């Protein structure tokens, strides 16, 4: 497949994509994935972009921490707002969501409940190589949604 054919294919795909989710852990890889998602939004103003962060915590620990967890979640929500605040001049098509629990479980549930057309993920969180991370692998295997993986290094 030539480069021109690939560009034509991407252009056609962009027209079919109306909703994108980008799970983020605030890593450089997640930021690169966010930039790719923003390119979709810029080229097609009708695309809805959801950024989702999962605060990893086990259910039993969540019960024990109760009030402290609420404070931690508020801090994460502030960080998420800062992360997404200046992404585009108009934020009408961008939402940020913070969940808590098992990362894989929460991300997969969020994807399935919202019927996204595309998931965009960084290949892993370490930012050093292009080995597929465990969370990325789980989304690829279990989401049932097309996944675009953004490499750390090209």
PDB file of C-alpha atoms in Angstrom:
ATOM      1  CA  UNK A   1       0.000   0.000   0.000  1.00  0.00           C
ATOM      2  CA  UNK A   2       1.478   3.322  -1.054  1.00  0.00           C
ATOM      3  CA  UNK A   3       1.551   6.487   1.010  1.00  0.00           C
ATOM      4  CA  UNK A   4      -1.111   8.184  -1.141  1.00  0.00           C
ATOM      5  CA  UNK A   5      -3.431   5.192  -0.741  1.00  0.00           C
ATOM      6  CA  UNK A   6      -2.873   5.257   3.020  1.00  0.00           C
ATOM      7  CA  UNK A   7      -3.735   8.968   3.198  1.00  0.00           C
ATOM      8  CA  UNK A   8      -6.898   8.363   1.185  1.00  0.00           C
ATOM      9  CA  UNK A   9      -7.889   5.517   3.517  1.00  0.00           C
ATOM     10  CA  UNK A  10      -7.332   7.690   6.604  1.00  0.00           C
ATOM     11  CA  UNK A  11      -9.415  10.490   5.063  1.00  0.00           C
ATOM     12  CA  UNK A  12     -12.293   8.067   4.456  1.00  0.00           C
ATOM     13  CA  UNK A  13     -12.011   6.642   7.977  1.00  0.00           C
ATOM     14  CA  UNK A  14     -12.142  10.108   9.519  1.00  0.00           C
ATOM     15  CA  UNK A  15     -15.593  10.593   8.010  1.00  0.00           C
ATOM     16  CA  UNK A  16     -16.839   7.386   9.690  1.00  0.00           C
ATOM     17  CA  UNK A  17     -15.545   8.287  13.145  1.00  0.00           C
ATOM     18  CA  UNK A  18     -17.941  10.288  15.296  1.00  0.00           C
ATOM     19  CA  UNK A  19     -16.747   9.450  18.801  1.00  0.00           C
ATOM     20  CA  UNK A  20     -13.269   8.798  20.173  1.00  0.00           C
ATOM     21  CA  UNK A  21     -12.099   7.854  23.644  1.00  0.00           C
ATOM     22  CA  UNK A  22      -8.561   8.364  24.886  1.00  0.00           C
ATOM     23  CA  UNK A  23      -7.687   6.721  28.200  1.00  0.00           C
ATOM     24  CA  UNK A  24      -4.989   8.789  29.879  1.00  0.00           C
ATOM     25  CA  UNK A  25      -2.593   8.350  32.762  1.00  0.00           C
ATOM     26  CA  UNK A  26      -1.051  11.795  32.093  1.00  0.00           C
ATOM     27  CA  UNK A  27       2.118  10.192  30.698  1.00  0.00           C
ATOM     28  CA  UNK A  28       3.968  11.549  27.642  1.00  0.00           C
ATOM     29  CA  UNK A  29       2.558   8.596  25.646  1.00  0.00           C
ATOM     30  CA  UNK A  30      -0.983   9.541  26.656  1.00  0.00           C
ATOM     31  CA  UNK A  31      -0.282  13.135  25.649  1.00  0.00           C
ATOM     32  CA  UNK A  32       0.847  11.960  22.189  1.00  0.00           C
ATOM     33  CA  UNK A  33      -2.366   9.922  21.885  1.00  0.00           C
ATOM     34  CA  UNK A  34      -4.353  13.019  22.879  1.00  0.00           C
ATOM     35  CA  UNK A  35      -2.638  15.040  20.161  1.00  0.00           C
ATOM     36  CA  UNK A  36      -3.673  12.441  17.576  1.00  0.00           C
ATOM     37  CA  UNK A  37      -7.257  12.608  18.857  1.00  0.00           C
ATOM     38  CA  UNK A  38      -7.207  16.390  18.608  1.00  0.00           C
ATOM     39  CA  UNK A  39      -6.139  16.099  14.978  1.00  0.00           C
ATOM     40  CA  UNK A  40      -9.313  14.086  14.343  1.00  0.00           C
ATOM     41  CA  UNK A  41     -11.403  16.771  16.071  1.00  0.00           C
ATOM     42  CA  UNK A  42      -9.705  19.555  14.108  1.00  0.00           C
ATOM     43  CA  UNK A  43     -10.241  17.808  10.762  1.00  0.00           C
ATOM     44  CA  UNK A  44     -13.843  16.872  11.553  1.00  0.00           C
ATOM     45  CA  UNK A  45     -15.562  19.272  13.934  1.00  0.00           C
ATOM     46  CA  UNK A  46     -18.360  16.786  14.574  1.00  0.00           C
ATOM     47  CA  UNK A  47     -16.124  14.265  16.335  1.00  0.00           C
ATOM     48  CA  UNK A  48     -16.809  13.916  20.064  1.00  0.00           C
ATOM     49  CA  UNK A  49     -13.655  13.291  22.122  1.00  0.00           C
ATOM     50  CA  UNK A  50     -13.718  11.765  25.608  1.00  0.00           C
ATOM     51  CA  UNK A  51     -10.620  11.736  27.784  1.00  0.00           C
ATOM     52  CA  UNK A  52     -10.893   9.211  30.603  1.00  0.00           C
ATOM     53  CA  UNK A  53      -8.599   8.668  33.569  1.00  0.00           C
ATOM     54  CA  UNK A  54      -9.018   5.849  36.062  1.00  0.00           C
ATOM     55  CA  UNK A  55      -7.750   6.348  39.584  1.00  0.00           C
ATOM     56  CA  UNK A  56      -6.547   2.818  40.351  1.00  0.00           C
ATOM     57  CA  UNK A  57      -7.924   1.537  43.623  1.00  0.00           C
ATOM     58  CA  UNK A  58      -9.320  -1.757  44.871  1.00  0.00           C
ATOM     59  CA  UNK A  59     -12.944  -1.806  46.070  1.00  0.00           C
ATOM     60  CA  UNK A  60     -12.060  -2.850  49.634  1.00  0.00           C
ATOM     61  CA  UNK A  61      -9.454  -0.108  49.976  1.00  0.00           C
ATOM     62  CA  UNK A  62     -11.945   2.416  48.584  1.00  0.00           C
ATOM     63  CA  UNK A  63     -14.372   1.544  51.400  1.00  0.00           C
ATOM     64  CA  UNK A  64     -11.633   1.940  54.016  1.00  0.00           C
ATOM     65  CA  UNK A  65     -10.439   5.306  52.659  1.00  0.00           C
ATOM     66  CA  UNK A  66     -13.920   6.750  52.025  1.00  0.00           C
ATOM     67  CA  UNK A  67     -13.392  10.483  52.847  1.00  0.00           C
ATOM     68  CA  UNK A  68      -9.714  10.434  51.940  1.00  0.00           C
ATOM     69  CA  UNK A  69     -10.564   8.833  48.600  1.00  0.00           C
ATOM     70  CA  UNK A  70     -13.044  11.624  47.890  1.00  0.00           C
ATOM     71  CA  UNK A  71     -10.270  14.180  48.418  1.00  0.00           C
ATOM     72  CA  UNK A  72      -7.851  12.215  46.232  1.00  0.00           C
ATOM     73  CA  UNK A  73     -10.484  11.962  43.485  1.00  0.00           C
ATOM     74  CA  UNK A  74     -11.060  15.723  43.631  1.00  0.00           C
ATOM     75  CA  UNK A  75      -7.311  16.245  43.142  1.00  0.00           C
ATOM     76  CA  UNK A  76      -7.315  13.887  40.150  1.00  0.00           C
ATOM     77  CA  UNK A  77     -10.336  15.681  38.668  1.00  0.00           C
ATOM     78  CA  UNK A  78      -8.466  18.996  38.969  1.00  0.00           C
ATOM     79  CA  UNK A  79      -5.454  17.446  37.223  1.00  0.00           C
ATOM     80  CA  UNK A  80      -7.735  16.100  34.492  1.00  0.00           C
ATOM     81  CA  UNK A  81      -9.294  19.535  33.946  1.00  0.00           C
ATOM     82  CA  UNK A  82      -5.824  21.067  33.716  1.00  0.00           C
ATOM     83  CA  UNK A  83      -4.807  18.345  31.254  1.00  0.00           C
ATOM     84  CA  UNK A  84      -7.772  18.995  28.972  1.00  0.00           C
ATOM     85  CA  UNK A  85      -8.420  22.688  29.641  1.00  0.00           C
ATOM     86  CA  UNK A  86      -6.571  24.297  26.739  1.00  0.00           C
ATOM     87  CA  UNK A  87      -6.799  21.529  24.161  1.00  0.00           C
ATOM     88  CA  UNK A  88      -8.908  23.439  21.663  1.00  0.00           C
ATOM     89  CA  UNK A  89     -10.315  26.952  21.519  1.00  0.00           C
ATOM     90  CA  UNK A  90     -13.796  25.420  21.651  1.00  0.00           C
ATOM     91  CA  UNK A  91     -14.335  22.562  24.051  1.00  0.00           C
ATOM     92  CA  UNK A  92     -17.870  21.764  22.944  1.00  0.00           C
ATOM     93  CA  UNK A  93     -16.850  18.321  21.639  1.00  0.00           C
ATOM     94  CA  UNK A  94     -14.421  17.370  24.406  1.00  0.00           C
ATOM     95  CA  UNK A  95     -15.291  15.857  27.755  1.00  0.00           C
ATOM     96  CA  UNK A  96     -13.072  14.652  30.565  1.00  0.00           C
ATOM     97  CA  UNK A  97     -14.105  11.810  32.850  1.00  0.00           C
ATOM     98  CA  UNK A  98     -12.477  10.507  36.030  1.00  0.00           C
ATOM     99  CA  UNK A  99     -13.365   7.043  37.309  1.00  0.00           C
ATOM    100  CA  UNK A 100     -11.953   4.880  40.096  1.00  0.00           C
ATOM    101  CA  UNK A 101     -11.338   1.162  40.369  1.00  0.00           C
ATOM    102  CA  UNK A 102      -9.575  -1.400  38.210  1.00  0.00           C
ATOM    103  CA  UNK A 103      -8.040   0.382  35.231  1.00  0.00           C
ATOM    104  CA  UNK A 104      -8.835  -2.328  32.689  1.00  0.00           C
ATOM    105  CA  UNK A 105     -12.338  -2.934  34.029  1.00  0.00           C
ATOM    106  CA  UNK A 106     -13.311   0.728  34.184  1.00  0.00           C
ATOM    107  CA  UNK A 107     -11.837   1.633  30.784  1.00  0.00           C
ATOM    108  CA  UNK A 108     -13.453  -1.369  29.080  1.00  0.00           C
ATOM    109  CA  UNK A 109     -16.833  -0.654  30.711  1.00  0.00           C
ATOM    110  CA  UNK A 110     -16.628   3.014  29.699  1.00  0.00           C
ATOM    111  CA  UNK A 111     -15.831   2.073  26.095  1.00  0.00           C
ATOM    112  CA  UNK A 112     -18.688  -0.419  25.883  1.00  0.00           C
ATOM    113  CA  UNK A 113     -21.273   1.774  27.641  1.00  0.00           C
ATOM    114  CA  UNK A 114     -20.597   4.676  25.275  1.00  0.00           C
ATOM    115  CA  UNK A 115     -20.217   2.797  21.963  1.00  0.00           C
ATOM    116  CA  UNK A 116     -17.135   4.692  20.792  1.00  0.00           C
ATOM    117  CA  UNK A 117     -16.038   4.417  17.163  1.00  0.00           C
ATOM    118  CA  UNK A 118     -12.333   4.521  18.019  1.00  0.00           C
ATOM    119  CA  UNK A 119      -9.999   4.167  20.991  1.00  0.00           C
ATOM    120  CA  UNK A 120      -6.658   5.976  20.814  1.00  0.00           C
ATOM    121  CA  UNK A 121      -3.941   4.822  23.201  1.00  0.00           C
ATOM    122  CA  UNK A 122      -0.268   5.389  23.766  1.00  0.00           C
ATOM    123  CA  UNK A 123       1.626   2.141  23.265  1.00  0.00           C
ATOM    124  CA  UNK A 124       2.685   2.136  26.954  1.00  0.00           C
ATOM    125  CA  UNK A 125       3.298   4.536  29.826  1.00  0.00           C
ATOM    126  CA  UNK A 126       7.059   4.266  30.125  1.00  0.00           C
ATOM    127  CA  UNK A 127       7.810   6.565  27.180  1.00  0.00           C
ATOM    128  CA  UNK A 128      11.020   4.667  26.442  1.00  0.00           C
ATOM    129  CA  UNK A 129      10.148   1.969  23.931  1.00  0.00           C
ATOM    130  CA  UNK A 130       7.344   0.650  21.785  1.00  0.00           C
ATOM    131  CA  UNK A 131       6.576  -2.552  23.670  1.00  0.00           C
ATOM    132  CA  UNK A 132       2.802  -2.788  24.102  1.00  0.00           C
ATOM    133  CA  UNK A 133       1.836  -2.147  27.722  1.00  0.00           C
ATOM    134  CA  UNK A 134      -0.508  -4.394  29.684  1.00  0.00           C
ATOM    135  CA  UNK A 135      -3.412  -1.909  29.794  1.00  0.00           C
ATOM    136  CA  UNK A 136      -3.112  -1.259  26.069  1.00  0.00           C
ATOM    137  CA  UNK A 137      -3.065  -4.986  25.359  1.00  0.00           C
ATOM    138  CA  UNK A 138      -6.232  -5.535  27.441  1.00  0.00           C
ATOM    139  CA  UNK A 139      -8.081  -2.815  25.512  1.00  0.00           C
ATOM    140  CA  UNK A 140      -6.999  -4.297  22.177  1.00  0.00           C
ATOM    141  CA  UNK A 141      -8.072  -7.796  23.205  1.00  0.00           C
ATOM    142  CA  UNK A 142     -11.341  -7.040  24.982  1.00  0.00           C
ATOM    143  CA  UNK A 143     -12.899  -3.763  23.839  1.00  0.00           C
ATOM    144  CA  UNK A 144     -14.455  -4.873  20.558  1.00  0.00           C
ATOM    145  CA  UNK A 145     -13.721  -1.353  19.276  1.00  0.00           C
ATOM    146  CA  UNK A 146     -11.052  -0.344  16.735  1.00  0.00           C
ATOM    147  CA  UNK A 147      -7.890   0.784  18.543  1.00  0.00           C
ATOM    148  CA  UNK A 148      -5.257   3.172  17.220  1.00  0.00           C
ATOM    149  CA  UNK A 149      -1.914   2.776  19.001  1.00  0.00           C
ATOM    150  CA  UNK A 150       0.403   5.785  19.100  1.00  0.00           C
ATOM    151  CA  UNK A 151       4.090   4.843  19.422  1.00  0.00           C
ATOM    152  CA  UNK A 152       6.502   6.477  21.851  1.00  0.00           C
ATOM    153  CA  UNK A 153       9.219   6.561  19.229  1.00  0.00           C
ATOM    154  CA  UNK A 154       8.808   6.645  15.486  1.00  0.00           C
TER     155      UNK A 154
END
